[in-house]
Amino acid sequence: MISSDVFALLGGAGAGFLGALVGIGGGVFLVPLLDGLLGLSFSEARGVSLIGVLGTSSSAAMAPTGRRLVNPRLAIVLLLFSVTGATLGARFLGLFTERTYEVMFGVTTAIVAALMLSRRNIRNVLPAGTTDLGMFGGRMHDDDQACEVTYRLKRLPVAAGVSFVAGVLASFIGVGGGIIIVPMLNALCGIPMRVAAATSVLMIGVTAIPGVVASWHNGSLSDYHLAGITCLGALAGFQVGLRLCPYFPVKWLKVGMAALLAAVSAQYLFLR
Amino acid sequence: MTSEHETRSGVQAWVQVHLGRPGYVVAFAGLCMGTLVYFAGSRAAASGVLAVVFGLLVALPVVNVIAILIEEVRRRDWPFVVAAVVVIGLIAYGVFDRIN
């Protein structure tokens, strides 16, 4: 019992740490840990994971105000689609078998890993003098270049469509959706990695709500103690990640995440 | 790092400092308390405490959306006001649909 608590605490801390670094809720890391190592069923792991995602998202409030890079307008527009998807996903949660959800999880992580690796050198920043930033563009200080830069959103319909899918998957497989939203915003829509991550952290908490309520309602969130320990780890891990964030180069964050995702994908697609 | 959004967003900064951070601290304290009560042997009481904390964790992201709504109302940027209202409505629907 104690060892499972320690695993849950460390898993939650890892999820929170990744949340601070790359803007994901950590569900993609928590579900395999809870399901594979602690022996929870996939649906129980999904419920506990979503509580961890809520913890990661709430931790963003502790980020120093001046360092927040959230693009609230982009977040609210994409939330329209992700919350719609999450609500639909929560409504049809019992539609598929556990194995189907596992395959969904494996395929999702494989696609995102490939996307991250193929676009790892994309930075999406424009010179500071750029004036036409569009409705969703912005301006920020880039630590990597040590200068002021700007960015502009591209392909809003793609961002909206992928956000909808991320919402459905949030309810189906227990991820907050950040694992899909961050690479999509960065690789396809012209948003710098750190802005995509900060915006995603705001979005994942909201997107997770329908899935959490559905898991609560259908009884798959029954182990409050394990969920509490996992969430406690996520809150602490986020604070550590927040302090180390400026020391991690964006390119290597992408490579590390892609490697982790490829391993998780192989576990769900081939090792079961 | 600073961004243009941050300097324009006084309401969100206020919400972060006055609601988000206290909410985070209360959630952290509640999780610690629930875990300690569980290890002390009172599982029913621990579940009660943790259920309240989970409810708080569900409420905190909604507070962020409400902050964006207030900010957009202040700027009179009506398309984004409508978007924020719809998001809040969708969350409410998602919650009450499952409860009922």
mmCIF file of C-alpha atoms in Angstrom:
data_model
loop_
_atom_site.group_PDB
_atom_site.id
_atom_site.type_symbol
_atom_site.label_atom_id
_atom_site.label_comp_id
_atom_site.label_asym_id
_atom_site.label_seq_id
_atom_site.Cartn_x
_atom_site.Cartn_y
_atom_site.Cartn_z
ATOM 1 C CA MET A 1 0.000 0.000 0.000
ATOM 2 C CA ILE A 2 2.780 2.400 0.972
ATOM 3 C CA SER A 3 4.745 1.573 -2.189
ATOM 4 C CA SER A 4 1.720 2.325 -4.397
ATOM 5 C CA ASP A 5 1.320 5.641 -2.557
ATOM 6 C CA VAL A 6 4.974 6.468 -3.239
ATOM 7 C CA PHE A 7 4.582 5.576 -6.940
ATOM 8 C CA ALA A 8 1.430 7.715 -7.166
ATOM 9 C CA LEU A 9 3.167 10.645 -5.438
ATOM 10 C CA LEU A 10 6.208 10.406 -7.736
ATOM 11 C CA GLY A 11 4.012 9.915 -10.804
ATOM 12 C CA GLY A 12 1.998 12.992 -9.888
ATOM 13 C CA ALA A 13 5.214 14.950 -9.301
ATOM 14 C CA GLY A 14 6.491 13.902 -12.747
ATOM 15 C CA ALA A 15 3.186 14.944 -14.313
ATOM 16 C CA GLY A 16 3.286 18.346 -12.594
ATOM 17 C CA PHE A 17 6.924 18.798 -13.577
ATOM 18 C CA LEU A 18 6.114 18.132 -17.242
ATOM 19 C CA GLY A 19 3.107 20.417 -16.942
ATOM 20 C CA ALA A 20 5.336 23.334 -15.942
ATOM 21 C CA LEU A 21 7.888 22.584 -18.670
ATOM 22 C CA VAL A 22 5.748 21.715 -21.686
ATOM 23 C CA GLY A 23 2.163 22.635 -20.756
ATOM 24 C CA ILE A 24 0.644 19.185 -20.549
ATOM 25 C CA GLY A 25 -1.496 17.929 -17.679
ATOM 26 C CA GLY A 26 0.608 14.807 -17.367
ATOM 27 C CA GLY A 27 -2.240 12.367 -18.064
ATOM 28 C CA VAL A 28 -0.172 10.770 -20.794
ATOM 29 C CA PHE A 29 2.385 9.930 -18.115
ATOM 30 C CA LEU A 30 -0.038 9.153 -15.262
ATOM 31 C CA VAL A 31 -2.410 6.768 -17.040
ATOM 32 C CA PRO A 32 0.318 4.221 -18.002
ATOM 33 C CA LEU A 33 1.832 4.506 -14.510
ATOM 34 C CA LEU A 34 -1.449 3.957 -12.669
ATOM 35 C CA ASP A 35 -2.669 1.347 -15.134
ATOM 36 C CA GLY A 36 0.573 -0.527 -15.779
ATOM 37 C CA LEU A 37 2.487 -0.239 -12.504
ATOM 38 C CA LEU A 38 -0.237 0.127 -9.868
ATOM 39 C CA GLY A 39 -2.698 -2.301 -11.458
ATOM 40 C CA LEU A 40 -5.686 0.026 -11.751
ATOM 41 C CA SER A 41 -8.136 -0.639 -14.581
ATOM 42 C CA PHE A 42 -7.885 1.809 -17.500
ATOM 43 C CA SER A 43 -11.105 3.586 -16.450
ATOM 44 C CA GLU A 44 -9.918 3.951 -12.822
ATOM 45 C CA ALA A 45 -6.535 5.248 -14.052
ATOM 46 C CA ARG A 46 -8.391 7.731 -16.279
ATOM 47 C CA GLY A 47 -10.362 9.145 -13.315
ATOM 48 C CA VAL A 48 -7.315 9.500 -11.050
ATOM 49 C CA SER A 49 -5.270 10.975 -13.899
ATOM 50 C CA LEU A 50 -7.857 13.678 -14.568
ATOM 51 C CA ILE A 51 -7.651 14.782 -10.902
ATOM 52 C CA GLY A 52 -3.869 15.073 -11.406
ATOM 53 C CA VAL A 53 -4.534 17.169 -14.524
ATOM 54 C CA LEU A 54 -6.744 19.510 -12.458
ATOM 55 C CA GLY A 55 -3.901 19.834 -9.931
ATOM 56 C CA THR A 56 -1.393 20.719 -12.660
ATOM 57 C CA SER A 57 -3.718 23.305 -14.163
ATOM 58 C CA SER A 58 -4.472 24.901 -10.789
ATOM 59 C CA SER A 59 -0.748 25.150 -10.055
ATOM 60 C CA ALA A 60 -0.365 27.653 -12.895
ATOM 61 C CA ALA A 61 -1.850 30.279 -10.564
ATOM 62 C CA MET A 62 1.390 30.122 -8.598
ATOM 63 C CA ALA A 63 3.513 31.138 -11.602
ATOM 64 C CA PRO A 64 5.030 34.626 -11.180
ATOM 65 C CA THR A 65 2.598 37.047 -12.810
ATOM 66 C CA GLY A 66 5.200 38.589 -15.089
ATOM 67 C CA ARG A 67 6.198 35.216 -16.503
ATOM 68 C CA ARG A 68 2.761 34.130 -17.577
ATOM 69 C CA LEU A 69 2.601 33.791 -21.321
ATOM 70 C CA VAL A 70 -1.041 32.776 -21.613
ATOM 71 C CA ASN A 71 -2.868 33.991 -24.706
ATOM 72 C CA PRO A 72 -6.368 34.305 -23.158
ATOM 73 C CA ARG A 73 -8.197 35.080 -26.393
ATOM 74 C CA LEU A 74 -6.783 32.060 -28.134
ATOM 75 C CA ALA A 75 -7.532 29.962 -25.039
ATOM 76 C CA ILE A 76 -11.180 30.992 -24.860
ATOM 77 C CA VAL A 77 -11.806 30.354 -28.567
ATOM 78 C CA LEU A 78 -10.130 26.939 -28.478
ATOM 79 C CA LEU A 79 -11.983 26.100 -25.241
ATOM 80 C CA LEU A 80 -15.253 26.440 -27.148
ATOM 81 C CA PHE A 81 -14.197 23.416 -29.181
ATOM 82 C CA SER A 82 -12.306 21.405 -26.561
ATOM 83 C CA VAL A 83 -15.080 21.667 -23.937
ATOM 84 C CA THR A 84 -17.688 20.717 -26.553
ATOM 85 C CA GLY A 85 -15.589 17.663 -27.419
ATOM 86 C CA ALA A 86 -15.037 16.797 -23.745
ATOM 87 C CA THR A 87 -18.759 17.073 -22.991
ATOM 88 C CA LEU A 88 -19.610 14.765 -25.903
ATOM 89 C CA GLY A 89 -16.839 12.372 -24.876
ATOM 90 C CA ALA A 90 -18.116 12.266 -21.288
ATOM 91 C CA ARG A 91 -21.637 11.559 -22.512
ATOM 92 C CA PHE A 92 -20.520 8.526 -24.537
ATOM 93 C CA LEU A 93 -17.885 7.276 -22.092
ATOM 94 C CA GLY A 94 -19.263 3.746 -21.849
ATOM 95 C CA LEU A 95 -19.475 3.250 -25.606
ATOM 96 C CA PHE A 96 -16.221 1.355 -26.156
ATOM 97 C CA THR A 97 -14.303 -1.482 -24.489
ATOM 98 C CA GLU A 98 -11.271 -0.831 -22.274
ATOM 99 C CA ARG A 99 -8.987 -2.223 -25.007
ATOM 100 C CA THR A 100 -10.392 0.296 -27.507
ATOM 101 C CA TYR A 101 -9.517 3.148 -25.162
ATOM 102 C CA GLU A 102 -6.026 1.697 -24.730
ATOM 103 C CA VAL A 103 -5.523 1.566 -28.513
ATOM 104 C CA MET A 104 -6.786 5.171 -28.785
ATOM 105 C CA PHE A 105 -4.225 6.132 -26.166
ATOM 106 C CA GLY A 106 -1.406 4.347 -28.021
ATOM 107 C CA VAL A 107 -2.304 5.795 -31.430
ATOM 108 C CA THR A 108 -2.664 9.321 -30.005
ATOM 109 C CA THR A 109 0.744 9.237 -28.325
ATOM 110 C CA ALA A 110 2.402 7.806 -31.478
ATOM 111 C CA ILE A 111 0.979 10.573 -33.698
ATOM 112 C CA VAL A 112 1.990 13.333 -31.278
ATOM 113 C CA ALA A 113 5.515 11.891 -30.903
ATOM 114 C CA ALA A 114 5.967 11.873 -34.688
ATOM 115 C CA LEU A 115 4.636 15.431 -34.962
ATOM 116 C CA MET A 116 6.978 16.686 -32.244
ATOM 117 C CA LEU A 117 10.062 15.070 -33.768
ATOM 118 C CA SER A 118 9.327 16.150 -37.333
ATOM 119 C CA ARG A 119 8.890 19.814 -36.353
ATOM 120 C CA ARG A 120 11.441 20.050 -33.547
ATOM 121 C CA ASN A 121 13.367 22.991 -35.045
ATOM 122 C CA ILE A 122 10.344 25.233 -35.539
ATOM 123 C CA ARG A 123 10.407 28.307 -33.274
ATOM 124 C CA ASN A 124 7.513 30.364 -34.681
ATOM 125 C CA VAL A 125 8.872 33.747 -33.683
ATOM 126 C CA LEU A 126 8.846 36.886 -35.833
ATOM 127 C CA PRO A 127 11.000 40.031 -35.548
ATOM 128 C CA ALA A 128 9.904 42.476 -32.832
ATOM 129 C CA GLY A 129 9.033 45.094 -35.478
ATOM 130 C CA THR A 130 6.276 42.991 -37.052
ATOM 131 C CA THR A 131 3.059 44.996 -36.814
ATOM 132 C CA ASP A 132 0.334 42.759 -38.264
ATOM 133 C CA LEU A 133 -0.073 40.134 -35.543
ATOM 134 C CA GLY A 134 -3.730 39.387 -36.245
ATOM 135 C CA MET A 135 -6.431 38.880 -33.636
ATOM 136 C CA PHE A 136 -4.558 36.134 -31.781
ATOM 137 C CA GLY A 137 -0.936 37.246 -32.133
ATOM 138 C CA GLY A 138 1.282 38.567 -29.371
ATOM 139 C CA ARG A 139 4.616 39.891 -28.229
ATOM 140 C CA MET A 140 7.017 38.333 -25.730
ATOM 141 C CA HIS A 141 10.593 38.222 -24.526
ATOM 142 C CA ASP A 142 12.369 35.183 -25.946
ATOM 143 C CA ASP A 143 14.870 33.736 -23.448
ATOM 144 C CA ASP A 144 16.580 31.594 -26.128
ATOM 145 C CA GLN A 145 17.394 34.621 -28.330
ATOM 146 C CA ALA A 146 17.484 37.107 -25.432
ATOM 147 C CA CYS A 147 15.377 39.660 -27.312
ATOM 148 C CA GLU A 148 11.812 40.838 -27.903
ATOM 149 C CA VAL A 149 9.901 38.754 -30.478
ATOM 150 C CA THR A 150 6.364 38.510 -31.854
ATOM 151 C CA TYR A 151 4.187 35.690 -33.163
ATOM 152 C CA ARG A 152 1.052 35.294 -35.252
ATOM 153 C CA LEU A 153 -1.561 32.512 -35.250
ATOM 154 C CA LYS A 154 -1.906 30.494 -38.461
ATOM 155 C CA ARG A 155 -4.630 27.978 -39.463
ATOM 156 C CA LEU A 156 -7.301 28.730 -36.834
ATOM 157 C CA PRO A 157 -9.675 26.066 -38.297
ATOM 158 C CA VAL A 158 -6.973 23.423 -37.752
ATOM 159 C CA ALA A 159 -6.494 24.600 -34.161
ATOM 160 C CA ALA A 160 -10.268 24.474 -33.584
ATOM 161 C CA GLY A 161 -10.634 20.979 -35.067
ATOM 162 C CA VAL A 162 -7.704 19.541 -33.140
ATOM 163 C CA SER A 163 -8.988 21.156 -29.915
ATOM 164 C CA PHE A 164 -12.317 19.384 -30.409
ATOM 165 C CA VAL A 165 -10.546 16.038 -30.850
ATOM 166 C CA ALA A 166 -8.369 16.812 -27.802
ATOM 167 C CA GLY A 167 -11.532 17.419 -25.771
ATOM 168 C CA VAL A 168 -13.092 14.099 -26.815
ATOM 169 C CA LEU A 169 -9.852 12.273 -25.994
ATOM 170 C CA ALA A 170 -9.589 14.074 -22.638
ATOM 171 C CA SER A 171 -12.795 12.385 -21.530
ATOM 172 C CA PHE A 172 -12.081 9.065 -23.287
ATOM 173 C CA ILE A 173 -8.475 8.409 -22.243
ATOM 174 C CA GLY A 174 -7.861 10.630 -19.213
ATOM 175 C CA VAL A 175 -5.453 13.174 -20.621
ATOM 176 C CA GLY A 176 -6.090 16.898 -20.269
ATOM 177 C CA GLY A 177 -5.609 17.454 -23.982
ATOM 178 C CA GLY A 178 -2.383 19.425 -23.601
ATOM 179 C CA ILE A 179 -0.399 16.597 -25.140
ATOM 180 C CA ILE A 180 -2.317 17.247 -28.384
ATOM 181 C CA ILE A 181 -2.910 20.998 -28.096
ATOM 182 C CA VAL A 182 0.712 22.043 -27.419
ATOM 183 C CA PRO A 183 2.322 20.239 -30.406
ATOM 184 C CA MET A 184 -0.538 21.321 -32.654
ATOM 185 C CA LEU A 185 -0.268 25.015 -31.711
ATOM 186 C CA ASN A 186 3.507 24.862 -32.023
ATOM 187 C CA ALA A 187 3.980 22.690 -35.112
ATOM 188 C CA LEU A 188 0.965 23.682 -37.215
ATOM 189 C CA CYS A 189 -0.384 27.026 -36.005
ATOM 190 C CA GLY A 190 2.614 29.327 -35.579
ATOM 191 C CA ILE A 191 2.570 29.663 -31.769
ATOM 192 C CA PRO A 192 5.927 29.589 -29.895
ATOM 193 C CA MET A 193 6.397 26.587 -27.616
ATOM 194 C CA ARG A 194 6.301 28.489 -24.314
ATOM 195 C CA VAL A 195 3.154 30.464 -25.245
ATOM 196 C CA ALA A 196 1.501 27.218 -26.426
ATOM 197 C CA ALA A 197 2.457 25.559 -23.119
ATOM 198 C CA ALA A 198 1.145 28.400 -20.931
ATOM 199 C CA THR A 199 -2.119 28.652 -22.895
ATOM 200 C CA SER A 200 -2.525 24.881 -22.753
ATOM 201 C CA VAL A 201 -2.157 24.779 -18.945
ATOM 202 C CA LEU A 202 -5.121 27.152 -18.665
ATOM 203 C CA MET A 203 -7.144 25.058 -21.142
ATOM 204 C CA ILE A 204 -6.494 21.565 -19.758
ATOM 205 C CA GLY A 205 -8.108 22.203 -16.372
ATOM 206 C CA VAL A 206 -11.319 23.409 -18.022
ATOM 207 C CA THR A 207 -11.287 20.612 -20.614
ATOM 208 C CA ALA A 208 -10.824 17.964 -17.897
ATOM 209 C CA ILE A 209 -13.972 18.971 -15.969
ATOM 210 C CA PRO A 210 -16.577 16.971 -17.978
ATOM 211 C CA GLY A 211 -14.374 13.858 -17.785
ATOM 212 C CA VAL A 212 -13.829 14.254 -14.022
ATOM 213 C CA VAL A 213 -17.551 14.664 -13.379
ATOM 214 C CA ALA A 214 -18.353 11.654 -15.596
ATOM 215 C CA SER A 215 -15.716 9.512 -13.832
ATOM 216 C CA TRP A 216 -17.060 10.614 -10.452
ATOM 217 C CA HIS A 217 -20.594 9.812 -11.560
ATOM 218 C CA ASN A 218 -19.893 6.352 -13.019
ATOM 219 C CA GLY A 219 -17.793 5.234 -10.040
ATOM 220 C CA SER A 220 -14.412 4.996 -11.769
ATOM 221 C CA LEU A 221 -13.071 7.713 -9.460
ATOM 222 C CA SER A 222 -13.554 5.670 -6.311
ATOM 223 C CA ASP A 223 -10.052 5.673 -4.788
ATOM 224 C CA TYR A 224 -10.004 9.215 -3.382
ATOM 225 C CA HIS A 225 -6.832 8.537 -1.426
ATOM 226 C CA LEU A 226 -4.798 7.550 -4.487
ATOM 227 C CA ALA A 227 -6.239 10.484 -6.465
ATOM 228 C CA GLY A 228 -5.354 12.825 -3.589
ATOM 229 C CA ILE A 229 -1.764 11.600 -3.359
ATOM 230 C CA THR A 230 -1.345 11.845 -7.142
ATOM 231 C CA CYS A 231 -2.700 15.387 -7.126
ATOM 232 C CA LEU A 232 -0.457 16.350 -4.207
ATOM 233 C CA GLY A 233 2.533 15.161 -6.255
ATOM 234 C CA ALA A 234 1.326 17.166 -9.267
ATOM 235 C CA LEU A 235 1.065 20.373 -7.219
ATOM 236 C CA ALA A 236 4.596 19.926 -5.852
ATOM 237 C CA GLY A 237 6.117 18.782 -9.177
ATOM 238 C CA PHE A 238 4.727 21.826 -10.981
ATOM 239 C CA GLN A 239 6.519 24.173 -8.570
ATOM 240 C CA VAL A 240 9.835 22.407 -9.182
ATOM 241 C CA GLY A 241 9.280 22.497 -12.964
ATOM 242 C CA LEU A 242 8.420 26.186 -12.822
ATOM 243 C CA ARG A 243 11.768 27.002 -11.245
ATOM 244 C CA LEU A 244 13.744 24.843 -13.683
ATOM 245 C CA CYS A 245 11.799 25.894 -16.792
ATOM 246 C CA PRO A 246 14.208 28.630 -18.019
ATOM 247 C CA TYR A 247 17.133 26.172 -17.960
ATOM 248 C CA PHE A 248 15.572 23.651 -20.374
ATOM 249 C CA PRO A 249 16.104 24.444 -24.116
ATOM 250 C CA VAL A 250 12.862 24.139 -26.095
ATOM 251 C CA LYS A 251 14.365 21.815 -28.722
ATOM 252 C CA TRP A 252 15.440 19.232 -26.142
ATOM 253 C CA LEU A 253 12.100 19.467 -24.370
ATOM 254 C CA LYS A 254 10.488 18.379 -27.620
ATOM 255 C CA VAL A 255 12.921 15.503 -28.172
ATOM 256 C CA GLY A 256 12.499 14.263 -24.598
ATOM 257 C CA MET A 257 8.728 14.406 -24.798
ATOM 258 C CA ALA A 258 8.715 12.594 -28.153
ATOM 259 C CA ALA A 259 10.858 9.781 -26.723
ATOM 260 C CA LEU A 260 8.560 9.423 -23.716
ATOM 261 C CA LEU A 261 5.482 9.369 -25.937
ATOM 262 C CA ALA A 262 6.978 6.772 -28.289
ATOM 263 C CA ALA A 263 7.675 4.490 -25.323
ATOM 264 C CA VAL A 264 4.144 4.928 -23.953
ATOM 265 C CA SER A 265 2.674 4.296 -27.404
ATOM 266 C CA ALA A 266 4.665 1.065 -27.832
ATOM 267 C CA GLN A 267 3.470 -0.099 -24.400
ATOM 268 C CA TYR A 268 -0.219 0.298 -25.318
ATOM 269 C CA LEU A 269 -0.072 -0.853 -28.937
ATOM 270 C CA PHE A 270 2.374 -3.760 -28.819
ATOM 271 C CA LEU A 271 3.095 -4.856 -25.252
ATOM 272 C CA ARG A 272 -0.421 -5.850 -24.147
ATOM 273 C CA MET B 1 9.464 36.409 -19.740
ATOM 274 C CA THR B 2 6.631 38.833 -20.226
ATOM 275 C CA SER B 3 3.994 38.959 -22.885
ATOM 276 C CA GLU B 4 1.725 41.601 -24.320
ATOM 277 C CA HIS B 5 -1.294 39.707 -23.023
ATOM 278 C CA GLU B 6 -0.091 40.004 -19.454
ATOM 279 C CA THR B 7 0.324 43.766 -19.450
ATOM 280 C CA ARG B 8 -3.208 44.153 -20.860
ATOM 281 C CA SER B 9 -4.788 41.782 -18.389
ATOM 282 C CA GLY B 10 -5.285 43.392 -14.986
ATOM 283 C CA VAL B 11 -8.376 41.372 -14.104
ATOM 284 C CA GLN B 12 -6.634 38.083 -14.769
ATOM 285 C CA ALA B 13 -3.647 39.122 -12.669
ATOM 286 C CA TRP B 14 -6.036 40.104 -9.845
ATOM 287 C CA VAL B 15 -7.854 36.778 -10.084
ATOM 288 C CA GLN B 16 -4.548 34.910 -10.114
ATOM 289 C CA VAL B 17 -3.286 36.654 -6.980
ATOM 290 C CA HIS B 18 -6.530 36.873 -4.978
ATOM 291 C CA LEU B 19 -8.349 33.674 -5.986
ATOM 292 C CA GLY B 20 -5.966 31.330 -7.825
ATOM 293 C CA ARG B 21 -3.135 31.381 -5.300
ATOM 294 C CA PRO B 22 -5.319 31.105 -2.170
ATOM 295 C CA GLY B 23 -7.252 28.323 -3.961
ATOM 296 C CA TYR B 24 -4.008 26.515 -4.682
ATOM 297 C CA VAL B 25 -2.828 26.874 -1.070
ATOM 298 C CA VAL B 26 -6.176 25.648 0.331
ATOM 299 C CA ALA B 27 -6.148 22.698 -2.126
ATOM 300 C CA PHE B 28 -2.569 21.796 -1.166
ATOM 301 C CA ALA B 29 -3.390 22.021 2.563
ATOM 302 C CA GLY B 30 -6.597 20.020 2.054
ATOM 303 C CA LEU B 31 -4.766 17.272 0.161
ATOM 304 C CA CYS B 32 -2.121 17.073 2.913
ATOM 305 C CA MET B 33 -4.826 16.949 5.585
ATOM 306 C CA GLY B 34 -6.864 14.312 3.722
ATOM 307 C CA THR B 35 -3.776 12.145 3.284
ATOM 308 C CA LEU B 36 -2.777 12.477 6.959
ATOM 309 C CA VAL B 37 -6.320 11.666 8.133
ATOM 310 C CA TYR B 38 -6.292 8.607 5.846
ATOM 311 C CA PHE B 39 -3.013 7.360 7.325
ATOM 312 C CA ALA B 40 -4.391 8.048 10.816
ATOM 313 C CA GLY B 41 -7.024 5.418 10.037
ATOM 314 C CA SER B 42 -10.182 7.473 9.488
ATOM 315 C CA ARG B 43 -10.879 6.654 5.837
ATOM 316 C CA ALA B 44 -14.417 8.047 5.740
ATOM 317 C CA ALA B 45 -13.294 11.424 7.081
ATOM 318 C CA ALA B 46 -10.351 11.452 4.639
ATOM 319 C CA SER B 47 -12.716 10.788 1.722
ATOM 320 C CA GLY B 48 -14.914 13.682 2.854
ATOM 321 C CA VAL B 49 -11.984 16.103 2.998
ATOM 322 C CA LEU B 50 -10.625 14.942 -0.379
ATOM 323 C CA ALA B 51 -14.062 15.218 -2.026
ATOM 324 C CA VAL B 52 -14.231 18.877 -0.950
ATOM 325 C CA VAL B 53 -10.707 19.482 -2.328
ATOM 326 C CA PHE B 54 -11.620 17.842 -5.652
ATOM 327 C CA GLY B 55 -14.657 20.132 -5.833
ATOM 328 C CA LEU B 56 -12.345 23.117 -5.297
ATOM 329 C CA LEU B 57 -9.990 21.852 -8.028
ATOM 330 C CA VAL B 58 -12.935 21.649 -10.438
ATOM 331 C CA ALA B 59 -13.954 25.221 -9.547
ATOM 332 C CA LEU B 60 -10.506 26.830 -9.987
ATOM 333 C CA PRO B 61 -10.257 26.465 -13.810
ATOM 334 C CA VAL B 62 -13.761 27.939 -14.129
ATOM 335 C CA VAL B 63 -12.569 30.993 -12.197
ATOM 336 C CA ASN B 64 -9.945 31.535 -14.932
ATOM 337 C CA VAL B 65 -12.642 31.508 -17.606
ATOM 338 C CA ILE B 66 -14.738 33.968 -15.583
ATOM 339 C CA ALA B 67 -11.659 36.229 -15.318
ATOM 340 C CA ILE B 68 -11.283 36.192 -19.120
ATOM 341 C CA LEU B 69 -15.001 36.966 -19.424
ATOM 342 C CA ILE B 70 -14.701 39.995 -17.107
ATOM 343 C CA GLU B 71 -11.616 41.205 -18.982
ATOM 344 C CA GLU B 72 -13.356 40.989 -22.349
ATOM 345 C CA VAL B 73 -16.481 42.732 -20.993
ATOM 346 C CA ARG B 74 -14.218 45.516 -19.733
ATOM 347 C CA ARG B 75 -12.705 45.853 -23.220
ATOM 348 C CA ARG B 76 -16.181 45.582 -24.819
ATOM 349 C CA ASP B 77 -14.887 42.885 -27.114
ATOM 350 C CA TRP B 78 -18.258 41.201 -27.581
ATOM 351 C CA PRO B 79 -17.306 38.173 -29.746
ATOM 352 C CA PHE B 80 -14.919 37.014 -27.001
ATOM 353 C CA VAL B 81 -17.534 37.787 -24.320
ATOM 354 C CA VAL B 82 -19.966 35.498 -26.155
ATOM 355 C CA ALA B 83 -17.268 32.815 -26.498
ATOM 356 C CA ALA B 84 -16.518 32.926 -22.740
ATOM 357 C CA VAL B 85 -20.233 32.771 -21.848
ATOM 358 C CA VAL B 86 -20.705 29.763 -24.139
ATOM 359 C CA VAL B 87 -17.713 27.982 -22.558
ATOM 360 C CA ILE B 88 -19.143 28.562 -19.052
ATOM 361 C CA GLY B 89 -22.546 27.343 -20.278
ATOM 362 C CA LEU B 90 -20.973 24.189 -21.754
ATOM 363 C CA ILE B 91 -19.179 23.419 -18.492
ATOM 364 C CA ALA B 92 -22.407 23.928 -16.514
ATOM 365 C CA TYR B 93 -24.257 21.673 -18.950
ATOM 366 C CA GLY B 94 -21.542 19.009 -18.701
ATOM 367 C CA VAL B 95 -21.685 19.039 -14.895
ATOM 368 C CA PHE B 96 -25.459 19.145 -14.392
ATOM 369 C CA ASP B 97 -26.140 16.684 -17.211
ATOM 370 C CA ARG B 98 -24.085 14.034 -15.405
ATOM 371 C CA ILE B 99 -25.441 14.874 -11.939
ATOM 372 C CA ASN B 100 -29.043 14.586 -13.128
#
